[in-house]
mmCIF file of C-alpha atoms in Angstrom:
data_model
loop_
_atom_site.group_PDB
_atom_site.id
_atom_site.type_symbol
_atom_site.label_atom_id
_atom_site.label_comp_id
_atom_site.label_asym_id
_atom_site.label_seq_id
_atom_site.Cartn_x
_atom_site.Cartn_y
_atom_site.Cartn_z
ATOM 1 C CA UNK A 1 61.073 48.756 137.577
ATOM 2 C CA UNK A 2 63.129 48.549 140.811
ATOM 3 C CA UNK A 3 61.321 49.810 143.869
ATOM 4 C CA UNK A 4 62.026 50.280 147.344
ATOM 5 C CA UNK A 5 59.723 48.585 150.029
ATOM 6 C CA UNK A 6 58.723 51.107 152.101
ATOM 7 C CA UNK A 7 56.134 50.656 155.371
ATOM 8 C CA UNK A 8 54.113 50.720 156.637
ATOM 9 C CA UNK A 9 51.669 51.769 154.063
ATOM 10 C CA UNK A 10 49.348 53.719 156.229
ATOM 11 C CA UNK A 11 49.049 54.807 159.715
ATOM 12 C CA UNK A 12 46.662 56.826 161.559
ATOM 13 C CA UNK A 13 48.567 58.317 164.890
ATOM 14 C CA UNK A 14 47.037 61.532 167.735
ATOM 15 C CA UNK A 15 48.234 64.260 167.676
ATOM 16 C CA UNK A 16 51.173 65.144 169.575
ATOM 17 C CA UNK A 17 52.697 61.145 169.281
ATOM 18 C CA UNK A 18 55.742 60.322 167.196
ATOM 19 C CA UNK A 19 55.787 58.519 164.022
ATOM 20 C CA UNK A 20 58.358 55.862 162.682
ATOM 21 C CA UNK A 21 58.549 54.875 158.932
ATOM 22 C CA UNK A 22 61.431 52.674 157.251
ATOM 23 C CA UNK A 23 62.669 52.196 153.664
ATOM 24 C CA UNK A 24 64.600 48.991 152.832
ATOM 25 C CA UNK A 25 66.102 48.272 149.658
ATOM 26 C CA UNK A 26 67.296 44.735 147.697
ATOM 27 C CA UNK A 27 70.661 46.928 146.284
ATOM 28 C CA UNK A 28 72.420 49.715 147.322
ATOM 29 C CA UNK A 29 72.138 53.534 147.351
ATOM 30 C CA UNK A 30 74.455 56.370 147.852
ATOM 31 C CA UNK A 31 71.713 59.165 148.486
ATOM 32 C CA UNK A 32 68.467 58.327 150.658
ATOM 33 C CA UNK A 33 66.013 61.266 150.270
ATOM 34 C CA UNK A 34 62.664 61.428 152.129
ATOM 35 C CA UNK A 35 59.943 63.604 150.699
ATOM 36 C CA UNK A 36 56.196 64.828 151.210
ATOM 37 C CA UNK A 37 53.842 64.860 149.371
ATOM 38 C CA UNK A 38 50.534 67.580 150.269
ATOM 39 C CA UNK A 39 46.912 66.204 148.046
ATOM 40 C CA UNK A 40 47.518 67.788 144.448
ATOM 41 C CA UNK A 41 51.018 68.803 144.584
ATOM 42 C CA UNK A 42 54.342 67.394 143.945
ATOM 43 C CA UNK A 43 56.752 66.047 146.298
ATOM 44 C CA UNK A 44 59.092 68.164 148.167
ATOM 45 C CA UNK A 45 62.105 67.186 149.861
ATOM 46 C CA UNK A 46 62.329 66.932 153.421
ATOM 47 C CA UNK A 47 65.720 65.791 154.524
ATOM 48 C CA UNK A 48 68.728 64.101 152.430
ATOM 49 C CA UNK A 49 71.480 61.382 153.734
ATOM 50 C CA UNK A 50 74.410 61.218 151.795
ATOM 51 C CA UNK A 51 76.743 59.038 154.463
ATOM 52 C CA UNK A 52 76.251 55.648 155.299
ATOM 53 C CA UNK A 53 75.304 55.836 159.324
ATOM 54 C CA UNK A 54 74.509 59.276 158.839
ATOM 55 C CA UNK A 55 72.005 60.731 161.332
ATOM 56 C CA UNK A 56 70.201 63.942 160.032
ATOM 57 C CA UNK A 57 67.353 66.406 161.622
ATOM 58 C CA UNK A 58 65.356 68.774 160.208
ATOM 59 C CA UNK A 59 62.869 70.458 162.804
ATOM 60 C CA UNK A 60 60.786 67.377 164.479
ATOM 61 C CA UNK A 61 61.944 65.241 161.628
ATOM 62 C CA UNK A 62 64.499 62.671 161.742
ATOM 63 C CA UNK A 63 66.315 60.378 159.144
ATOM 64 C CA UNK A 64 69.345 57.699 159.585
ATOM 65 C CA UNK A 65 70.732 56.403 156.052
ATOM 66 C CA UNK A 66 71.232 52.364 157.163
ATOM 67 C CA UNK A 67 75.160 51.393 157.686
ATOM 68 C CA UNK A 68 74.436 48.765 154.884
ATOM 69 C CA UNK A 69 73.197 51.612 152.840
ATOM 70 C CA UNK A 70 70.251 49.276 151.865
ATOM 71 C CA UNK A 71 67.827 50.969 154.431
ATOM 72 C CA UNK A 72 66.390 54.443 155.979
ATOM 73 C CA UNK A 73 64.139 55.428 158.427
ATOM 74 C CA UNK A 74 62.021 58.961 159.114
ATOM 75 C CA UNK A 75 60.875 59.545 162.343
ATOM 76 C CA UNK A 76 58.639 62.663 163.288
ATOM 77 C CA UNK A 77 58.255 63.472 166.901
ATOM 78 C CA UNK A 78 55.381 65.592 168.317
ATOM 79 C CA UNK A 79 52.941 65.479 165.464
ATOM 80 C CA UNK A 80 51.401 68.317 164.104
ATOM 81 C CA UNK A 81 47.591 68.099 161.728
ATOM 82 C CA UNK A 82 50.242 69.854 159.270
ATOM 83 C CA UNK A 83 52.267 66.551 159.258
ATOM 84 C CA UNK A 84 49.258 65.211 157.175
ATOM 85 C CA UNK A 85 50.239 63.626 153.495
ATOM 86 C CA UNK A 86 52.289 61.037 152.181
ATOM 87 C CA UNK A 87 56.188 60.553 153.478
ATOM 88 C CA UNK A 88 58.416 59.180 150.020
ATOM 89 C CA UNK A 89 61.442 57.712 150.099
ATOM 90 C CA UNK A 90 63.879 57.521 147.297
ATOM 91 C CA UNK A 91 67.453 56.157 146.536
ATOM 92 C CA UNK A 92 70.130 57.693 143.994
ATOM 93 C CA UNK A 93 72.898 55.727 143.227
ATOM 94 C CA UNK A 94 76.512 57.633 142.152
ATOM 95 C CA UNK A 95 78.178 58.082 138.814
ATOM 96 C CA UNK A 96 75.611 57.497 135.537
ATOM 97 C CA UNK A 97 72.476 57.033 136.359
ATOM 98 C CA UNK A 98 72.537 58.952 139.434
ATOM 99 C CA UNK A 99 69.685 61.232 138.233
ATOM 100 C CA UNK A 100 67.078 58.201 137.938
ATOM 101 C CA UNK A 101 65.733 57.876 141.461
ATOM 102 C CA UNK A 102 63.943 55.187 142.764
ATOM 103 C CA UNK A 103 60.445 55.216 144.932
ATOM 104 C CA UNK A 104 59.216 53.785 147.540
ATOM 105 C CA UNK A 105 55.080 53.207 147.191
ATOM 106 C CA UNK A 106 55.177 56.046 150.385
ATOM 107 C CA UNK A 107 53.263 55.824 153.830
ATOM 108 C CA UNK A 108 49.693 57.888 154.195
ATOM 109 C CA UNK A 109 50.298 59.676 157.518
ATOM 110 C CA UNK A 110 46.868 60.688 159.204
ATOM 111 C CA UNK A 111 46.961 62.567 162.204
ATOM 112 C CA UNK A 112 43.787 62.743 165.030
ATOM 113 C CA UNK A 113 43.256 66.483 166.621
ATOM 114 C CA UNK B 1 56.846 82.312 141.401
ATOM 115 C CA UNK B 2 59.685 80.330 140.854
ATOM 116 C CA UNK B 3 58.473 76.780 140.628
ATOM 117 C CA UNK B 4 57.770 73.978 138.153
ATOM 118 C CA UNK B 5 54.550 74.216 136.662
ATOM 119 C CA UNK B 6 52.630 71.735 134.843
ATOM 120 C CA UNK B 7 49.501 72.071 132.514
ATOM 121 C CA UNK B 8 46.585 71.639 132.036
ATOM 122 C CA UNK B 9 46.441 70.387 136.192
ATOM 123 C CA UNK B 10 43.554 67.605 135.147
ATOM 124 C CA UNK B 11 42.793 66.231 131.410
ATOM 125 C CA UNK B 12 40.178 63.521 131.125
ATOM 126 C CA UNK B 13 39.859 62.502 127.574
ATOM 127 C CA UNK B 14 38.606 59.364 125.521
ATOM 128 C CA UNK B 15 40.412 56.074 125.093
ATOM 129 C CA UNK B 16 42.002 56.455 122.001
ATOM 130 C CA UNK B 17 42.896 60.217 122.054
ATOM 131 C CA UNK B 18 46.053 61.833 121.958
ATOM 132 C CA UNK B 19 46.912 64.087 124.917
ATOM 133 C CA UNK B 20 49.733 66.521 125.146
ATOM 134 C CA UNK B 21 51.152 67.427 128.986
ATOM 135 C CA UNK B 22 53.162 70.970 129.494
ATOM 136 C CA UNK B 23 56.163 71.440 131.781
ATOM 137 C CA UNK B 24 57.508 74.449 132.123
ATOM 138 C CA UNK B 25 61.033 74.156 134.830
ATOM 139 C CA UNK B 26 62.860 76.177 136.743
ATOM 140 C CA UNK B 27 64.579 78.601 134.708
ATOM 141 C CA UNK B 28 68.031 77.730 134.921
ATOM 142 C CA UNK B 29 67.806 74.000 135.119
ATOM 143 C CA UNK B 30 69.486 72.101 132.712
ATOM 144 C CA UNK B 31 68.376 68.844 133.912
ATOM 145 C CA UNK B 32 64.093 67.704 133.247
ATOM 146 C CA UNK B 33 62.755 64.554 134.313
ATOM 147 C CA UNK B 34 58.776 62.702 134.285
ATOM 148 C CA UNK B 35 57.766 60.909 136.349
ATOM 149 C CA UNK B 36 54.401 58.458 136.575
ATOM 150 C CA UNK B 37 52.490 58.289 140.029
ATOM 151 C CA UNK B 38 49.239 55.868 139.756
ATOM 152 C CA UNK B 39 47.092 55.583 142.649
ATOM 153 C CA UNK B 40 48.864 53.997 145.448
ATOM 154 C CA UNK B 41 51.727 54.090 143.909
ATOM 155 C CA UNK B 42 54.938 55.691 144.500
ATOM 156 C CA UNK B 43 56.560 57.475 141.341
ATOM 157 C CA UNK B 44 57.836 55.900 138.169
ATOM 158 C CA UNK B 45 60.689 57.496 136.170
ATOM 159 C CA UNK B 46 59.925 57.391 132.543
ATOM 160 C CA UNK B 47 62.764 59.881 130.586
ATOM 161 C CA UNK B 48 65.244 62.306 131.767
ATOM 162 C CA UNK B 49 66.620 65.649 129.870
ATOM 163 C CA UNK B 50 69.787 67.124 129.803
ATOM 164 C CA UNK B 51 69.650 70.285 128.115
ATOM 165 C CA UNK B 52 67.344 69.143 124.744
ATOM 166 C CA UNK B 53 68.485 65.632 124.266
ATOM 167 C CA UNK B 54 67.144 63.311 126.385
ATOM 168 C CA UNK B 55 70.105 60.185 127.407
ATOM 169 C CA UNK B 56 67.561 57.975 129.218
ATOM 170 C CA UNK B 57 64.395 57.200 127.787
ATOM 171 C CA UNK B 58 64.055 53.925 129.046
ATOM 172 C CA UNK B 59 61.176 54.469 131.451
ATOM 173 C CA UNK B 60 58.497 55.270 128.609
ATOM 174 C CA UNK B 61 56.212 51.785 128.970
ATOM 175 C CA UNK B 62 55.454 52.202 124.993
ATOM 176 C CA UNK B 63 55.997 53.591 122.141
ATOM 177 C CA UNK B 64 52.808 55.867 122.118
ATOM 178 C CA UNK B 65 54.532 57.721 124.873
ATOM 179 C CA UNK B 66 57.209 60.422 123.660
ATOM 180 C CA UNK B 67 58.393 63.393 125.014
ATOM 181 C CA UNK B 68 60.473 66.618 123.632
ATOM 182 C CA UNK B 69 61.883 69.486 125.238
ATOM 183 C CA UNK B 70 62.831 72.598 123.602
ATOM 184 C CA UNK B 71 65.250 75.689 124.151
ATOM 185 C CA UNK B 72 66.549 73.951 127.093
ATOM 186 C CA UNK B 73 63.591 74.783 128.374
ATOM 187 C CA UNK B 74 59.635 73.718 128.044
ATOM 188 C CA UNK B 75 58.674 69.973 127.797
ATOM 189 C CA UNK B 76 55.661 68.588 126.102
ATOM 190 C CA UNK B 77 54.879 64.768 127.025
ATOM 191 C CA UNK B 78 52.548 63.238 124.459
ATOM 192 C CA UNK B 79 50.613 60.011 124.889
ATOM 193 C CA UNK B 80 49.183 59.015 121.806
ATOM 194 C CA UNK B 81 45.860 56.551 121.796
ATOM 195 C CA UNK B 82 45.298 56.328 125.318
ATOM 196 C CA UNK B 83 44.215 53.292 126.959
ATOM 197 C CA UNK B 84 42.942 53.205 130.778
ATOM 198 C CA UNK B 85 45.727 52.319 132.030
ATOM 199 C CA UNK B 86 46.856 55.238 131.110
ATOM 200 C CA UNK B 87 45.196 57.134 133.862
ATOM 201 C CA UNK B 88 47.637 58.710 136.240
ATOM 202 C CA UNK B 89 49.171 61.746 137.962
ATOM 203 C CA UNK B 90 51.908 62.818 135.425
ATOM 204 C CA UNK B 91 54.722 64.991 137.377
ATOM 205 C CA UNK B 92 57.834 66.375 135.937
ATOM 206 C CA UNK B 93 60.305 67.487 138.010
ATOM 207 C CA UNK B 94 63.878 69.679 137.290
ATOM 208 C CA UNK B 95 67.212 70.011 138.757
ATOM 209 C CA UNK B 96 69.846 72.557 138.588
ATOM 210 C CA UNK B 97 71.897 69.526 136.526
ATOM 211 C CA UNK B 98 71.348 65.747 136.088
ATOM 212 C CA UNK B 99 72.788 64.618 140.141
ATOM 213 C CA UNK B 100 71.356 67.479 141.811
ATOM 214 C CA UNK B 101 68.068 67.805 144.146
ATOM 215 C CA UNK B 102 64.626 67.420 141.809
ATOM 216 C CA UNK B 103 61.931 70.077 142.194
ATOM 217 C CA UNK B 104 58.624 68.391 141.445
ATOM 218 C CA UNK B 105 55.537 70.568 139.903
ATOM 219 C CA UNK B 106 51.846 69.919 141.046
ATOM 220 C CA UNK B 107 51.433 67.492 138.386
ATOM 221 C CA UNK B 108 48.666 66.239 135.508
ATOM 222 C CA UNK B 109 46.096 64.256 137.096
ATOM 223 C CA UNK B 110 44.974 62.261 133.415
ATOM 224 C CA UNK B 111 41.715 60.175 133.567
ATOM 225 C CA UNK B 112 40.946 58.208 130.196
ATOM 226 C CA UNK B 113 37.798 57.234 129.877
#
């Protein structure tokens, strides 16, 4: 199936630098979602864009839904050891079939004490 | 608590066994959805529920996969004769209906061996 190419795939930062990860997609979405994912649990939402160009923040994260609507990015400023796991993105698309979401393959964040 | 749960939380069984996977969702929440993570990878839908019928089944990658969902409520995912490549994390996720935000459970972790 359809997947969104998301990158980088890994990245191993200190603590206390900021982190950058992007999403971009072949088709467009309506929704952008970026999730987290902790070792041997499921994915929880972090922050969702609903607007095309639409800037959102949630604590020390940050996401921008692309004005194309065919890209994201996540930032997280000040990293924490907490921050640890793997960042998700996903598109929804409006109307039917706007339950099925779509995956990116995620980025492993590491973070040095 | 309040959450999706999944059982059992690991299953290793034999290649050619049939496995059964629990979901229990949020009570309340019409809409059920699994999802396939393999390692590296980032999730793949394979069938949505709206109440008990389930619209979209077109993620299942076979025909030994099926899954039912009774009451409105509990899911069971079967996989029947497993093969290797088989071996996954199995999540299922609900929402409060079929366009709103998914709450993902810890997940089956399935080894065939």
């Amino acid at each position: 199936g359809q997947q969104l190419n998301q990158s980088p795939q890994s990245m191993f930062i200190q603590e206390g630098e900021d982190v950058s990860m992007n999403c971009t997609s072949s088709s467009i979405f309506n929704t952008w979602l970026w999730y987290k994912q902790d070792p041997g649990e499921g994915p929880v939402l972090l922050i969702a864009l609903y607007k095309a160009g639409e800037l959102t923040s949630n604590g020390r994260l940050t996401a921008q839904f692309g004005i194309t609507r065919k890209d994201s990015f996540l930032n997280i400023s000040a990293s924490i050891p907490s921050d640890v796991g793997i960042y998700f993105c996903a598109g929804q698309r409006a109307g039917a079939g706007s339950y099925q979401l779509t995956f990116g393959k995620g980025t492993k964040l590491s973070v040095i004490p | 608590g309040a959450g999706v749960s999944q059982s059992p939380s690991n299953k290793v069984t034999e290649k050619g066994k049939d496995v059964e996977l629990r979901c229990d969702p949020i009570s309340g929440h019409t809409a059920l959805y699994w999802y396939r993570q393999s390692l590296g990878q980032g999730l793949e839908f394979l069938i949505y529920f709206q109440g008990n019928s389930a619209p979209d089944k077109s993620g299942l990658p076979s025909d030994r996969f099926s899954a039912e969902r009774t009451g409105g409520s509990v899911s069971t995912l079967t996989i029947q004769r497993t093969q290797q490549e088989d071996s996954a994390v199995y999540l299922c996720a609900s929402s409060l209906d079929g366009a709103g935000e998914q709450f993902f459970g810890p997940g089956t972790r399935l080894t065939v061996l």
